[in-house]
Amino acid sequence: MTNVQELKESDLLVLCSILHLGDNAYGVTIKKQIEEIAGRVVSTASIYLSLSRLDSNNLVNTTIGDATPERGGRRKTYYRLTAKGERQVKIAINSWIAMIVPIAKKWELL
Amino acid sequence: MNQAPPAFTRLLLIWLTPEPFKETYLGDLEEEFHLVARARGYRNACWWYRSQLVLSILPMQQLRSRTNPIGKHCTILFVAIAALACTTPLKDASVPFYIIEHSLILLAAFATGYVCTFVFACKNFLVPTTIATTIVLFALYVRGEREEILWLLPFTVLAILAGLLTFRSVGGQHIPARSWLG
């Protein structure tokens, strides 16, 4: 089973943006979400590399959408978090909070 | 005005992208291409599309290797051929020349192993490196060049150590040493 230590930061960003996007999570929107919220410049190819890793670890599942003309008649693949994926995000967030809160208190940011 | 992405780049992307991702990845790029064209114009969108081809090379090779279970065998074959091709030591050369020559032989085998690790599905750098150096040594032994083997042994150890240091999977996930040490 994948534990939280094996999740790369980029994979975690992808998982979080899928959560943010809900039912509209596919390559283009995931990339846009990461760029807008996390302020990172990422390539679509690297997003797919992360998605492939997450899919093989059963952290996301996929559904095929409709073909649209602006995509050259190609269909979209929508991504959703599995129960395991949600658990991993919760574990990651909890460990980050545990790490960050004492520092934020020490620096009087909270 | 033609609003389609550059045809040749699209062909290269089709060739580069592994089958399971072809439809969805190329569709995403085309959708983004139209968004960029609306925001910055067709010419900029074409350059953006071409840049995506360059940015796709490594991730798509990694994706390909994740979805290609026979890749490891191809890696072994490639490294074996490369190592055998390198095994042409010069006769009556001086000692420093031997060192340079054998360093180059192992470097070639090592570099081939490294490239193959990325291109195919080899789980780590250690396997191709070890195979390459073993084949070089075996080929020299068969040819009766025992002195060559003595010169090569330290380099073999170094190459295997370097293989150990770069022991990681092509998918970006580290393989813990304990999992192969048992």
PDB file of C-alpha atoms in Angstrom:
ATOM      1  CA  MET A   1       0.000   0.000   0.000  1.00  0.00           C
ATOM      2  CA  THR A   2       1.211   3.490  -0.799  1.00  0.00           C
ATOM      3  CA  ASN A   3       1.990   5.468   2.308  1.00  0.00           C
ATOM      4  CA  VAL A   4       2.166   9.232   2.490  1.00  0.00           C
ATOM      5  CA  GLN A   5       6.000   9.279   2.414  1.00  0.00           C
ATOM      6  CA  GLU A   6       5.951   7.828  -1.088  1.00  0.00           C
ATOM      7  CA  LEU A   7       3.683  10.578  -2.457  1.00  0.00           C
ATOM      8  CA  LYS A   8       5.639  13.167  -4.397  1.00  0.00           C
ATOM      9  CA  GLU A   9       4.813  16.825  -3.904  1.00  0.00           C
ATOM     10  CA  SER A  10       3.610  17.075  -7.506  1.00  0.00           C
ATOM     11  CA  ASP A  11       1.277  14.107  -6.944  1.00  0.00           C
ATOM     12  CA  LEU A  12      -0.143  15.784  -3.867  1.00  0.00           C
ATOM     13  CA  LEU A  13      -0.737  18.996  -5.828  1.00  0.00           C
ATOM     14  CA  VAL A  14      -2.587  17.008  -8.480  1.00  0.00           C
ATOM     15  CA  LEU A  15      -4.686  15.231  -5.842  1.00  0.00           C
ATOM     16  CA  CYS A  16      -5.590  18.552  -4.191  1.00  0.00           C
ATOM     17  CA  SER A  17      -6.572  20.166  -7.491  1.00  0.00           C
ATOM     18  CA  ILE A  18      -8.767  17.179  -8.363  1.00  0.00           C
ATOM     19  CA  LEU A  19     -10.493  17.683  -5.013  1.00  0.00           C
ATOM     20  CA  HIS A  20     -10.926  21.415  -5.751  1.00  0.00           C
ATOM     21  CA  LEU A  21     -12.321  20.789  -9.232  1.00  0.00           C
ATOM     22  CA  GLY A  22     -14.844  18.116  -8.276  1.00  0.00           C
ATOM     23  CA  ASP A  23     -16.548  16.712 -11.363  1.00  0.00           C
ATOM     24  CA  ASN A  24     -14.600  18.866 -13.823  1.00  0.00           C
ATOM     25  CA  ALA A  25     -11.110  17.483 -13.201  1.00  0.00           C
ATOM     26  CA  TYR A  26      -9.255  16.631 -16.396  1.00  0.00           C
ATOM     27  CA  GLY A  27      -5.783  17.449 -17.773  1.00  0.00           C
ATOM     28  CA  VAL A  28      -6.359  21.079 -18.796  1.00  0.00           C
ATOM     29  CA  THR A  29      -8.321  22.129 -15.696  1.00  0.00           C
ATOM     30  CA  ILE A  30      -5.932  20.346 -13.324  1.00  0.00           C
ATOM     31  CA  LYS A  31      -2.987  22.152 -14.914  1.00  0.00           C
ATOM     32  CA  LYS A  32      -4.774  25.525 -14.756  1.00  0.00           C
ATOM     33  CA  GLN A  33      -5.723  24.945 -11.117  1.00  0.00           C
ATOM     34  CA  ILE A  34      -2.121  24.151 -10.120  1.00  0.00           C
ATOM     35  CA  GLU A  35      -0.827  27.206 -11.986  1.00  0.00           C
ATOM     36  CA  GLU A  36      -3.412  29.562 -10.494  1.00  0.00           C
ATOM     37  CA  ILE A  37      -3.549  28.329  -6.908  1.00  0.00           C
ATOM     38  CA  ALA A  38      -0.076  26.925  -6.279  1.00  0.00           C
ATOM     39  CA  GLY A  39       1.641  29.425  -8.588  1.00  0.00           C
ATOM     40  CA  ARG A  40       3.633  26.661 -10.299  1.00  0.00           C
ATOM     41  CA  VAL A  41       4.347  26.408 -13.994  1.00  0.00           C
ATOM     42  CA  VAL A  42       3.787  22.780 -14.983  1.00  0.00           C
ATOM     43  CA  SER A  43       3.588  20.982 -18.299  1.00  0.00           C
ATOM     44  CA  THR A  44       0.573  18.921 -19.279  1.00  0.00           C
ATOM     45  CA  ALA A  45       2.881  15.935 -19.823  1.00  0.00           C
ATOM     46  CA  SER A  46       4.140  16.035 -16.235  1.00  0.00           C
ATOM     47  CA  ILE A  47       0.519  16.207 -15.021  1.00  0.00           C
ATOM     48  CA  TYR A  48      -0.158  12.991 -16.937  1.00  0.00           C
ATOM     49  CA  LEU A  49       2.911  11.365 -15.436  1.00  0.00           C
ATOM     50  CA  SER A  50       1.567  12.172 -11.959  1.00  0.00           C
ATOM     51  CA  LEU A  51      -1.924  10.990 -12.905  1.00  0.00           C
ATOM     52  CA  SER A  52      -0.506   7.707 -14.200  1.00  0.00           C
ATOM     53  CA  ARG A  53       1.338   7.162 -10.898  1.00  0.00           C
ATOM     54  CA  LEU A  54      -1.772   8.001  -8.888  1.00  0.00           C
ATOM     55  CA  ASP A  55      -3.917   5.741 -11.054  1.00  0.00           C
ATOM     56  CA  SER A  56      -1.539   2.798 -10.681  1.00  0.00           C
ATOM     57  CA  ASN A  57      -1.606   3.314  -6.888  1.00  0.00           C
ATOM     58  CA  ASN A  58      -5.440   3.359  -6.967  1.00  0.00           C
ATOM     59  CA  LEU A  59      -5.573   6.900  -5.614  1.00  0.00           C
ATOM     60  CA  VAL A  60      -7.697   8.165  -8.526  1.00  0.00           C
ATOM     61  CA  ASN A  61     -10.194   6.600 -10.888  1.00  0.00           C
ATOM     62  CA  THR A  62     -11.124   7.705 -14.369  1.00  0.00           C
ATOM     63  CA  THR A  63     -14.238   8.208 -16.472  1.00  0.00           C
ATOM     64  CA  ILE A  64     -14.297   8.965 -20.176  1.00  0.00           C
ATOM     65  CA  GLY A  65     -16.140  12.126 -21.246  1.00  0.00           C
ATOM     66  CA  ASP A  66     -17.519  13.333 -24.558  1.00  0.00           C
ATOM     67  CA  ALA A  67     -15.536  14.396 -27.598  1.00  0.00           C
ATOM     68  CA  THR A  68     -15.590  18.126 -28.382  1.00  0.00           C
ATOM     69  CA  PRO A  69     -14.606  20.004 -31.575  1.00  0.00           C
ATOM     70  CA  GLU A  70     -11.994  22.196 -29.817  1.00  0.00           C
ATOM     71  CA  ARG A  71     -10.216  18.986 -28.778  1.00  0.00           C
ATOM     72  CA  GLY A  72     -10.063  17.795 -32.374  1.00  0.00           C
ATOM     73  CA  GLY A  73     -12.830  15.276 -31.721  1.00  0.00           C
ATOM     74  CA  ARG A  74     -10.923  13.599 -28.900  1.00  0.00           C
ATOM     75  CA  ARG A  75     -12.556  12.597 -25.642  1.00  0.00           C
ATOM     76  CA  LYS A  76     -11.633  13.876 -22.186  1.00  0.00           C
ATOM     77  CA  THR A  77     -10.638  11.659 -19.282  1.00  0.00           C
ATOM     78  CA  TYR A  78     -12.088  12.876 -15.997  1.00  0.00           C
ATOM     79  CA  TYR A  79     -10.353  12.040 -12.742  1.00  0.00           C
ATOM     80  CA  ARG A  80     -11.859  11.552  -9.288  1.00  0.00           C
ATOM     81  CA  LEU A  81     -10.256  10.659  -5.997  1.00  0.00           C
ATOM     82  CA  THR A  82     -10.873   7.192  -4.624  1.00  0.00           C
ATOM     83  CA  ALA A  83     -11.485   6.633  -0.908  1.00  0.00           C
ATOM     84  CA  LYS A  84      -7.820   5.689  -0.610  1.00  0.00           C
ATOM     85  CA  GLY A  85      -6.817   8.901  -2.402  1.00  0.00           C
ATOM     86  CA  GLU A  86      -8.901  11.015  -0.031  1.00  0.00           C
ATOM     87  CA  ARG A  87      -7.335   9.247   2.923  1.00  0.00           C
ATOM     88  CA  GLN A  88      -3.865   9.997   1.571  1.00  0.00           C
ATOM     89  CA  VAL A  89      -4.677  13.693   1.141  1.00  0.00           C
ATOM     90  CA  LYS A  90      -6.036  13.850   4.720  1.00  0.00           C
ATOM     91  CA  ILE A  91      -2.892  12.181   6.071  1.00  0.00           C
ATOM     92  CA  ALA A  92      -0.680  14.568   4.091  1.00  0.00           C
ATOM     93  CA  ILE A  93      -2.634  17.651   5.226  1.00  0.00           C
ATOM     94  CA  ASN A  94      -2.594  16.509   8.860  1.00  0.00           C
ATOM     95  CA  SER A  95       1.143  15.965   8.798  1.00  0.00           C
ATOM     96  CA  TRP A  96       1.667  19.387   7.196  1.00  0.00           C
ATOM     97  CA  ILE A  97      -0.541  21.055   9.821  1.00  0.00           C
ATOM     98  CA  ALA A  98       1.393  19.281  12.574  1.00  0.00           C
ATOM     99  CA  MET A  99       4.619  20.578  11.057  1.00  0.00           C
ATOM    100  CA  ILE A 100       3.528  24.105  10.219  1.00  0.00           C
ATOM    101  CA  VAL A 101       1.333  25.193  13.150  1.00  0.00           C
ATOM    102  CA  PRO A 102       4.112  25.181  15.798  1.00  0.00           C
ATOM    103  CA  ILE A 103       6.359  27.195  13.440  1.00  0.00           C
ATOM    104  CA  ALA A 104       3.541  29.639  12.652  1.00  0.00           C
ATOM    105  CA  LYS A 105       2.881  30.094  16.383  1.00  0.00           C
ATOM    106  CA  LYS A 106       6.573  30.569  17.090  1.00  0.00           C
ATOM    107  CA  TRP A 107       6.787  33.272  14.427  1.00  0.00           C
ATOM    108  CA  GLU A 108       3.486  34.741  15.677  1.00  0.00           C
ATOM    109  CA  LEU A 109       1.797  34.243  12.326  1.00  0.00           C
ATOM    110  CA  LEU A 110      -1.260  32.675  13.991  1.00  0.00           C
TER     111      LEU A 110
ATOM    112  CA  MET B   1      -7.301  31.302 -41.256  1.00  0.00           C
ATOM    113  CA  ASN B   2      -6.038  27.834 -40.382  1.00  0.00           C
ATOM    114  CA  GLN B   3      -6.505  27.338 -36.651  1.00  0.00           C
ATOM    115  CA  ALA B   4      -5.155  23.808 -36.410  1.00  0.00           C
ATOM    116  CA  PRO B   5      -1.925  23.071 -34.516  1.00  0.00           C
ATOM    117  CA  PRO B   6       1.239  22.583 -36.608  1.00  0.00           C
ATOM    118  CA  ALA B   7       0.751  19.291 -38.440  1.00  0.00           C
ATOM    119  CA  PHE B   8       4.308  17.982 -38.223  1.00  0.00           C
ATOM    120  CA  THR B   9       4.544  18.689 -34.481  1.00  0.00           C
ATOM    121  CA  ARG B  10       1.209  16.954 -33.997  1.00  0.00           C
ATOM    122  CA  LEU B  11       2.515  13.913 -35.889  1.00  0.00           C
ATOM    123  CA  LEU B  12       5.596  13.803 -33.678  1.00  0.00           C
ATOM    124  CA  LEU B  13       3.406  14.074 -30.582  1.00  0.00           C
ATOM    125  CA  ILE B  14       1.218  11.210 -31.821  1.00  0.00           C
ATOM    126  CA  TRP B  15       4.335   9.102 -32.292  1.00  0.00           C
ATOM    127  CA  LEU B  16       5.760  10.125 -28.908  1.00  0.00           C
ATOM    128  CA  THR B  17       2.659   9.585 -26.776  1.00  0.00           C
ATOM    129  CA  PRO B  18       1.996   6.047 -25.512  1.00  0.00           C
ATOM    130  CA  GLU B  19      -1.258   4.504 -26.679  1.00  0.00           C
ATOM    131  CA  PRO B  20      -3.351   4.683 -23.464  1.00  0.00           C
ATOM    132  CA  PHE B  21      -2.776   8.461 -23.199  1.00  0.00           C
ATOM    133  CA  LYS B  22      -2.904   9.356 -26.884  1.00  0.00           C
ATOM    134  CA  GLU B  23      -6.515  10.499 -27.154  1.00  0.00           C
ATOM    135  CA  THR B  24      -6.799  12.345 -23.886  1.00  0.00           C
ATOM    136  CA  TYR B  25      -3.297  13.956 -23.911  1.00  0.00           C
ATOM    137  CA  LEU B  26      -3.465  15.130 -27.517  1.00  0.00           C
ATOM    138  CA  GLY B  27      -7.012  16.360 -26.940  1.00  0.00           C
ATOM    139  CA  ASP B  28      -5.853  18.368 -23.925  1.00  0.00           C
ATOM    140  CA  LEU B  29      -2.994  19.909 -25.909  1.00  0.00           C
ATOM    141  CA  GLU B  30      -5.346  20.844 -28.740  1.00  0.00           C
ATOM    142  CA  GLU B  31      -7.827  22.430 -26.325  1.00  0.00           C
ATOM    143  CA  GLU B  32      -5.005  24.423 -24.723  1.00  0.00           C
ATOM    144  CA  PHE B  33      -3.710  25.362 -28.163  1.00  0.00           C
ATOM    145  CA  HIS B  34      -7.051  27.027 -28.968  1.00  0.00           C
ATOM    146  CA  LEU B  35      -7.048  28.817 -25.595  1.00  0.00           C
ATOM    147  CA  VAL B  36      -3.527  30.147 -26.241  1.00  0.00           C
ATOM    148  CA  ALA B  37      -4.472  31.128 -29.817  1.00  0.00           C
ATOM    149  CA  ARG B  38      -7.448  33.144 -28.551  1.00  0.00           C
ATOM    150  CA  ALA B  39      -5.345  34.862 -25.876  1.00  0.00           C
ATOM    151  CA  ARG B  40      -2.028  35.445 -27.701  1.00  0.00           C
ATOM    152  CA  GLY B  41      -2.621  34.763 -31.377  1.00  0.00           C
ATOM    153  CA  TYR B  42      -2.109  31.841 -33.731  1.00  0.00           C
ATOM    154  CA  ARG B  43       1.644  32.265 -34.215  1.00  0.00           C
ATOM    155  CA  ASN B  44       2.338  32.245 -30.453  1.00  0.00           C
ATOM    156  CA  ALA B  45       0.034  29.260 -30.058  1.00  0.00           C
ATOM    157  CA  CYS B  46       2.066  27.348 -32.650  1.00  0.00           C
ATOM    158  CA  TRP B  47       5.277  28.067 -30.744  1.00  0.00           C
ATOM    159  CA  TRP B  48       3.571  27.068 -27.498  1.00  0.00           C
ATOM    160  CA  TYR B  49       2.489  23.784 -29.142  1.00  0.00           C
ATOM    161  CA  ARG B  50       6.039  23.106 -30.343  1.00  0.00           C
ATOM    162  CA  SER B  51       7.363  23.808 -26.853  1.00  0.00           C
ATOM    163  CA  GLN B  52       4.964  21.177 -25.517  1.00  0.00           C
ATOM    164  CA  LEU B  53       6.587  18.637 -27.836  1.00  0.00           C
ATOM    165  CA  VAL B  54       9.977  19.303 -26.222  1.00  0.00           C
ATOM    166  CA  LEU B  55       8.476  19.253 -22.723  1.00  0.00           C
ATOM    167  CA  SER B  56       6.730  15.956 -23.500  1.00  0.00           C
ATOM    168  CA  ILE B  57       9.815  13.949 -24.446  1.00  0.00           C
ATOM    169  CA  LEU B  58      10.971  12.825 -21.007  1.00  0.00           C
ATOM    170  CA  PRO B  59       7.567  12.444 -19.275  1.00  0.00           C
ATOM    171  CA  MET B  60       6.160  10.531 -22.250  1.00  0.00           C
ATOM    172  CA  GLN B  61       9.165   8.189 -22.312  1.00  0.00           C
ATOM    173  CA  GLN B  62       8.606   7.601 -18.615  1.00  0.00           C
ATOM    174  CA  LEU B  63       4.908   6.971 -19.232  1.00  0.00           C
ATOM    175  CA  ARG B  64       5.797   4.611 -22.069  1.00  0.00           C
ATOM    176  CA  SER B  65       8.149   2.652 -19.855  1.00  0.00           C
ATOM    177  CA  ARG B  66       5.476   2.381 -17.155  1.00  0.00           C
ATOM    178  CA  THR B  67       3.092   0.838 -19.673  1.00  0.00           C
ATOM    179  CA  ASN B  68       5.666  -1.372 -21.426  1.00  0.00           C
ATOM    180  CA  PRO B  69       6.446  -4.558 -19.475  1.00  0.00           C
ATOM    181  CA  ILE B  70       8.774  -6.019 -22.136  1.00  0.00           C
ATOM    182  CA  GLY B  71      11.013  -2.950 -21.988  1.00  0.00           C
ATOM    183  CA  LYS B  72      13.341  -4.488 -19.448  1.00  0.00           C
ATOM    184  CA  HIS B  73      14.256  -7.318 -21.834  1.00  0.00           C
ATOM    185  CA  CYS B  74      14.879  -4.797 -24.619  1.00  0.00           C
ATOM    186  CA  THR B  75      17.188  -2.893 -22.244  1.00  0.00           C
ATOM    187  CA  ILE B  76      19.227  -6.001 -21.517  1.00  0.00           C
ATOM    188  CA  LEU B  77      19.511  -6.758 -25.234  1.00  0.00           C
ATOM    189  CA  PHE B  78      20.575  -3.191 -26.096  1.00  0.00           C
ATOM    190  CA  VAL B  79      23.170  -3.073 -23.333  1.00  0.00           C
ATOM    191  CA  ALA B  80      24.528  -6.480 -24.330  1.00  0.00           C
ATOM    192  CA  ILE B  81      24.956  -5.380 -27.951  1.00  0.00           C
ATOM    193  CA  ALA B  82      26.537  -2.078 -26.901  1.00  0.00           C
ATOM    194  CA  ALA B  83      28.913  -3.790 -24.501  1.00  0.00           C
ATOM    195  CA  LEU B  84      30.010  -6.357 -27.091  1.00  0.00           C
ATOM    196  CA  ALA B  85      30.476  -3.624 -29.677  1.00  0.00           C
ATOM    197  CA  CYS B  86      32.750  -1.782 -27.253  1.00  0.00           C
ATOM    198  CA  THR B  87      34.980  -4.813 -26.668  1.00  0.00           C
ATOM    199  CA  THR B  88      37.703  -4.128 -29.199  1.00  0.00           C
ATOM    200  CA  PRO B  89      40.860  -3.455 -27.165  1.00  0.00           C
ATOM    201  CA  LEU B  90      43.927  -2.261 -29.021  1.00  0.00           C
ATOM    202  CA  LYS B  91      47.046  -4.432 -28.963  1.00  0.00           C
ATOM    203  CA  ASP B  92      50.463  -3.308 -27.711  1.00  0.00           C
ATOM    204  CA  ALA B  93      49.168  -0.110 -26.199  1.00  0.00           C
ATOM    205  CA  SER B  94      50.892   1.651 -23.318  1.00  0.00           C
ATOM    206  CA  VAL B  95      49.573   1.449 -19.757  1.00  0.00           C
ATOM    207  CA  PRO B  96      47.972   4.954 -19.616  1.00  0.00           C
ATOM    208  CA  PHE B  97      46.322   4.242 -22.925  1.00  0.00           C
ATOM    209  CA  TYR B  98      44.826   1.036 -21.517  1.00  0.00           C
ATOM    210  CA  ILE B  99      43.320   2.997 -18.646  1.00  0.00           C
ATOM    211  CA  ILE B 100      41.785   5.614 -20.966  1.00  0.00           C
ATOM    212  CA  GLU B 101      40.563   2.984 -23.394  1.00  0.00           C
ATOM    213  CA  HIS B 102      38.947   0.821 -20.747  1.00  0.00           C
ATOM    214  CA  SER B 103      37.427   3.832 -19.030  1.00  0.00           C
ATOM    215  CA  LEU B 104      35.830   4.758 -22.343  1.00  0.00           C
ATOM    216  CA  ILE B 105      34.564   1.196 -22.875  1.00  0.00           C
ATOM    217  CA  LEU B 106      32.854   1.160 -19.492  1.00  0.00           C
ATOM    218  CA  LEU B 107      31.641   4.725 -19.874  1.00  0.00           C
ATOM    219  CA  ALA B 108      29.974   3.748 -23.171  1.00  0.00           C
ATOM    220  CA  ALA B 109      28.353   0.699 -21.580  1.00  0.00           C
ATOM    221  CA  PHE B 110      27.335   2.784 -18.577  1.00  0.00           C
ATOM    222  CA  ALA B 111      25.859   5.592 -20.732  1.00  0.00           C
ATOM    223  CA  THR B 112      23.956   3.077 -22.836  1.00  0.00           C
ATOM    224  CA  GLY B 113      22.543   1.536 -19.666  1.00  0.00           C
ATOM    225  CA  TYR B 114      21.508   4.988 -18.443  1.00  0.00           C
ATOM    226  CA  VAL B 115      19.734   5.898 -21.704  1.00  0.00           C
ATOM    227  CA  CYS B 116      18.045   2.490 -21.862  1.00  0.00           C
ATOM    228  CA  THR B 117      16.849   2.865 -18.269  1.00  0.00           C
ATOM    229  CA  PHE B 118      14.882   5.925 -19.343  1.00  0.00           C
ATOM    230  CA  VAL B 119      13.783   4.728 -22.750  1.00  0.00           C
ATOM    231  CA  PHE B 120      12.672   1.274 -21.646  1.00  0.00           C
ATOM    232  CA  ALA B 121      11.106  -0.092 -18.496  1.00  0.00           C
ATOM    233  CA  CYS B 122      14.203  -1.084 -16.613  1.00  0.00           C
ATOM    234  CA  LYS B 123      13.497  -0.599 -12.933  1.00  0.00           C
ATOM    235  CA  ASN B 124      16.909   0.799 -12.105  1.00  0.00           C
ATOM    236  CA  PHE B 125      20.350   1.745 -13.321  1.00  0.00           C
ATOM    237  CA  LEU B 126      22.089  -1.111 -11.493  1.00  0.00           C
ATOM    238  CA  VAL B 127      20.838  -3.950 -13.688  1.00  0.00           C
ATOM    239  CA  PRO B 128      21.992  -2.604 -17.091  1.00  0.00           C
ATOM    240  CA  THR B 129      25.307  -1.437 -15.655  1.00  0.00           C
ATOM    241  CA  THR B 130      26.046  -4.782 -14.066  1.00  0.00           C
ATOM    242  CA  ILE B 131      25.027  -6.675 -17.182  1.00  0.00           C
ATOM    243  CA  ALA B 132      27.110  -4.421 -19.425  1.00  0.00           C
ATOM    244  CA  THR B 133      30.266  -4.741 -17.349  1.00  0.00           C
ATOM    245  CA  THR B 134      29.807  -8.487 -16.888  1.00  0.00           C
ATOM    246  CA  ILE B 135      29.466  -8.969 -20.635  1.00  0.00           C
ATOM    247  CA  VAL B 136      32.579  -6.868 -21.294  1.00  0.00           C
ATOM    248  CA  LEU B 137      34.560  -8.949 -18.800  1.00  0.00           C
ATOM    249  CA  PHE B 138      33.184 -12.242 -20.140  1.00  0.00           C
ATOM    250  CA  ALA B 139      33.973 -11.266 -23.741  1.00  0.00           C
ATOM    251  CA  LEU B 140      37.569 -10.422 -22.746  1.00  0.00           C
ATOM    252  CA  TYR B 141      37.883 -13.728 -20.865  1.00  0.00           C
ATOM    253  CA  VAL B 142      36.668 -15.724 -23.863  1.00  0.00           C
ATOM    254  CA  ARG B 143      39.156 -13.923 -26.091  1.00  0.00           C
ATOM    255  CA  GLY B 144      41.937 -14.868 -23.672  1.00  0.00           C
ATOM    256  CA  GLU B 145      42.767 -11.273 -22.775  1.00  0.00           C
ATOM    257  CA  ARG B 146      43.342 -11.870 -19.066  1.00  0.00           C
ATOM    258  CA  GLU B 147      45.445  -8.723 -18.539  1.00  0.00           C
ATOM    259  CA  GLU B 148      42.626  -6.616 -19.879  1.00  0.00           C
ATOM    260  CA  ILE B 149      40.305  -8.094 -17.267  1.00  0.00           C
ATOM    261  CA  LEU B 150      42.656  -7.079 -14.457  1.00  0.00           C
ATOM    262  CA  TRP B 151      42.702  -3.523 -15.783  1.00  0.00           C
ATOM    263  CA  LEU B 152      38.944  -3.466 -16.115  1.00  0.00           C
ATOM    264  CA  LEU B 153      38.059  -4.879 -12.694  1.00  0.00           C
ATOM    265  CA  PRO B 154      38.446  -1.624 -10.706  1.00  0.00           C
ATOM    266  CA  PHE B 155      36.330   0.203 -13.293  1.00  0.00           C
ATOM    267  CA  THR B 156      33.723  -2.551 -13.092  1.00  0.00           C
ATOM    268  CA  VAL B 157      33.478  -2.084  -9.342  1.00  0.00           C
ATOM    269  CA  LEU B 158      33.212   1.687  -9.808  1.00  0.00           C
ATOM    270  CA  ALA B 159      30.498   1.289 -12.450  1.00  0.00           C
ATOM    271  CA  ILE B 160      28.473  -1.033 -10.244  1.00  0.00           C
ATOM    272  CA  LEU B 161      28.867   1.361  -7.308  1.00  0.00           C
ATOM    273  CA  ALA B 162      27.652   4.222  -9.513  1.00  0.00           C
ATOM    274  CA  GLY B 163      24.730   1.993 -10.540  1.00  0.00           C
ATOM    275  CA  LEU B 164      23.918   1.467  -6.882  1.00  0.00           C
ATOM    276  CA  LEU B 165      23.995   5.218  -6.240  1.00  0.00           C
ATOM    277  CA  THR B 166      21.527   5.886  -9.047  1.00  0.00           C
ATOM    278  CA  PHE B 167      19.235   3.090  -7.996  1.00  0.00           C
ATOM    279  CA  ARG B 168      15.847   4.550  -8.699  1.00  0.00           C
ATOM    280  CA  SER B 169      12.865   3.706 -10.840  1.00  0.00           C
ATOM    281  CA  VAL B 170      11.998   5.564 -14.023  1.00  0.00           C
ATOM    282  CA  GLY B 171       8.629   6.518 -12.558  1.00  0.00           C
ATOM    283  CA  GLY B 172      10.363   8.831 -10.132  1.00  0.00           C
ATOM    284  CA  GLN B 173       9.730   6.679  -7.069  1.00  0.00           C
ATOM    285  CA  HIS B 174      12.773   5.569  -5.126  1.00  0.00           C
ATOM    286  CA  ILE B 175      13.162   1.843  -4.612  1.00  0.00           C
ATOM    287  CA  PRO B 176      14.335   1.282  -1.052  1.00  0.00           C
ATOM    288  CA  ALA B 177      17.605  -0.677  -0.880  1.00  0.00           C
ATOM    289  CA  ARG B 178      16.057  -3.149   1.556  1.00  0.00           C
ATOM    290  CA  SER B 179      13.549  -4.299  -1.097  1.00  0.00           C
ATOM    291  CA  TRP B 180      16.273  -5.761  -3.321  1.00  0.00           C
ATOM    292  CA  LEU B 181      18.723  -6.707  -0.600  1.00  0.00           C
ATOM    293  CA  GLY B 182      15.937  -8.887   0.762  1.00  0.00           C
TER     294      GLY B 182
END
